[in-house]
């Protein structure tokens, strides 16, 4: 986005190189003046001055850097896309990782005519719809230090007639529709690994290169002439890798550095052989970026961390040969390369060095808020790495240093995610002041966004804060790296939500498919999409909606060539906040720093490109707010609350009279609460993963039923996730049973009994689903209501 943070303004706005600044947020009754300082963080006051008047830039132009070398074998694809973009408003380019979607999009952005108001190219990987919308606003309007409310933002965006290019927009269907609606007169061209199911999107699959194009590409990359006898070998290799340009580049590198072109039997071991032939500084570069799953670093960071004078040239050579990926921000490591290099090193790049270098960069006077926003994924991963590797204090310090500048970039969802990882690191380090800082920043962020009024009780506000601080960026590419490297990279242990993306194929999901012969549409057996069992959320303490969730039909049901109706998918959106995670991007994981400590979700945190960042819902059972952070926030907000009170799981503030008697609390509260908090967080994590697995399976089944793919997906993987959820519920049930046997207060016993009954009923529903996923539907609305009531009552009876 354009730099509009550098010049001072009459209102005391942001100065380049100075972390302090001010920003006007909102409109109407929620206009706030938000000030930021490095030491104290953010503060919100009512804004009484004149509202900023955004002025549309003329022309609007933000284009990518020109490609270093021409695309080979893509003439037809370019022509087809140019025709589609000229006649359609929503165009998607989708395909396998490494097939060349980003390169093609950059070419189109640089060569095609602009819209009536101009053109904007945005790297959308890891961003939420709200942050992307703010980026479009910043590109299009001159309005320094202004973040309009969503309603006013839409009013401005709908006046634009741009051609907007979004690279790797891994948003869910609802978020995509909302984003397209906000800028309703603009044309969107976006890339993703999966085909979009959004209505009116003209989706075009980008497939691998043809054999002649593959020969041309390999010949162009070789430092010598391709011999006539080698062309048939390249043809066979092209077929073996489905024409994937990234893998063909590696084949060319093998021929250039080895004895000749590899054989098909050599392909499985090609990557380790290539890495062994690299120079030490090249392997060090891959080791550094491979240790940051999915995150990108600019050349200046690589120079500092590796002690090299010019990593740009070094990285450029690795990009040319398919071992690194380049973007407008910097460089990142493909998932398979990251796995391989970490397996070879048997370790990861030291997190303490990474945090120290990034902290120094963030604090530098010439580092602007936009610079920090461009590296938000690297910051999240660095903090997570530090917290996992015993350097939690360094991670918390990095998050605290970056927080003001990231907030000033107006990318508020990325800011919220950083607050989450920062809070987890501070918690792990035992830094109570740090914890309070991040919680205070989260409350300030909510006030600035006008969300504080949505909750009427402090404990409910705490529940929302907990939810926002425990929901991090969840990107498919990050999970790919995490799963691939889990054996050699202990700092990250995320469950396998999205496995390593294959180098070819149409729709990439986590459902395992079996190789079978192609079956024609006419003869294909009928398959029905599984009901999307609902892991999130069972209980919502906000009481925003206690109504039963309404099931909805599977997406694209018309494409299912079967007379058997699909069972209804389950939609739990009515049971939780309006912040809805995308179907393929949400995943959380609990990190434990010490006994009784429930950490922040989302190891891996960021993706190479694909996916979104966001405030995804993490609290499936609302007890997390009552029994954990909620009580701490409640205590922190009391007058004269001491640190000891603030860190206590339960506090019962009395009247101002210090002689007032303290109510008696059942001793079982002190033991059952930490156990339930930990177990419920684990349930949250696994239930979200299971829900995503069903969504992924349904997507694959829809593709199979519509004839897009010829192989029916296997449901064994998702059923294993459901089994894990059932195991989590059994643990909760066991804890509740033990607490019932120990409780002394009859009211607490009653609360625990009600919770136990609801838990058993929810587990029974999951078990029915596991036994017959195609014939059963999961509706836990009644049990959710019971659990809500019991949780509220336990909160009261335990003195929270």
Coordinates of N, CA, C and O in Angstrom, one line a residue, residues 75 104 107 110 133 181 184 205 215 250 277 323 373 418 422 443 465 504 547 561 604 622 755:
X75 N 1.0 -18.5 -23.4 CA 0.3 -17.6 -24.3 C -1.2 -17.8 -24.3 O -2.0 -16.9 -24.3
X104 N 1.6 -15.4 -13.3 CA 0.6 -15.0 -14.3 C -0.2 -13.8 -13.9 O -0.5 -12.9 -14.7
X107 N 1.8 -10.7 -14.3 CA 1.9 -10.3 -15.8 C 0.6 -9.6 -16.2 O 0.7 -8.6 -16.9
X110 N 0.4 -6.1 -14.9 CA 1.3 -5.1 -15.6 C 0.9 -4.8 -17.0 O 1.3 -3.8 -17.5
X133 N -9.8 -4.9 2.6 CA -10.7 -3.7 2.3 C -10.0 -2.4 2.7 O -10.0 -1.4 2.0
X181 N -18.7 -7.4 -2.4 CA -19.9 -6.5 -2.2 C -19.4 -5.1 -1.8 O -20.1 -4.1 -2.2
X184 N -18.4 -3.0 -5.0 CA -19.3 -3.7 -6.0 C -19.1 -3.2 -7.4 O -19.5 -4.0 -8.4
X205 N -9.0 -22.9 -14.2 CA -7.9 -23.7 -13.7 C -6.6 -23.5 -14.5 O -6.6 -23.6 -15.7
X215 N 10.1 -28.4 -22.5 CA 11.4 -28.5 -23.1 C 12.0 -27.1 -23.3 O 13.2 -26.8 -23.0
X250 N 13.6 -27.2 -11.0 CA 14.5 -28.0 -10.2 C 15.2 -29.1 -11.1 O 16.4 -29.4 -10.9
X277 N 24.2 -30.1 -3.4 CA 25.1 -29.5 -4.4 C 25.2 -27.9 -4.2 O 26.0 -27.3 -4.9
X323 N 13.7 -23.1 -5.9 CA 13.9 -23.5 -4.5 C 13.5 -22.4 -3.5 O 13.4 -22.6 -2.3
X373 N 3.7 -3.8 8.7 CA 2.5 -4.6 8.2 C 2.8 -5.6 7.1 O 2.2 -6.6 7.1
X418 N -1.2 -10.3 16.3 CA 0.1 -10.1 17.0 C -0.1 -10.0 18.5 O 0.7 -10.5 19.3
X422 N 1.7 -12.3 21.3 CA 2.4 -11.6 22.3 C 1.9 -12.0 23.7 O 2.7 -12.2 24.6
X443 N -8.4 -4.7 24.5 CA -9.6 -3.9 24.8 C -9.6 -2.6 24.1 O -10.7 -2.2 23.6
X465 N -12.4 -11.0 24.5 CA -10.9 -10.8 24.4 C -10.2 -12.2 24.3 O -9.3 -12.3 23.5
X504 N 0.4 -31.3 -8.3 CA -0.6 -31.2 -9.4 C -2.0 -31.6 -8.8 O -2.1 -31.8 -7.7
X547 N -30.5 -19.2 19.8 CA -31.4 -20.0 18.9 C -30.6 -21.1 18.3 O -29.4 -21.2 18.1
X561 N -24.8 -35.5 -9.0 CA -25.6 -36.3 -9.9 C -26.1 -37.6 -9.2 O -25.7 -38.7 -9.4
X604 N 2.3 -22.3 13.8 CA 2.5 -22.2 12.3 C 2.1 -20.8 11.9 O 2.8 -20.2 11.2
X622 N -17.8 -21.9 26.3 CA -17.5 -20.6 26.9 C -16.9 -20.6 28.2 O -16.5 -19.5 28.8
X755 N -23.6 -29.7 33.6 CA -22.5 -29.7 32.5 C -22.1 -31.1 32.1 O -21.9 -31.4 30.9

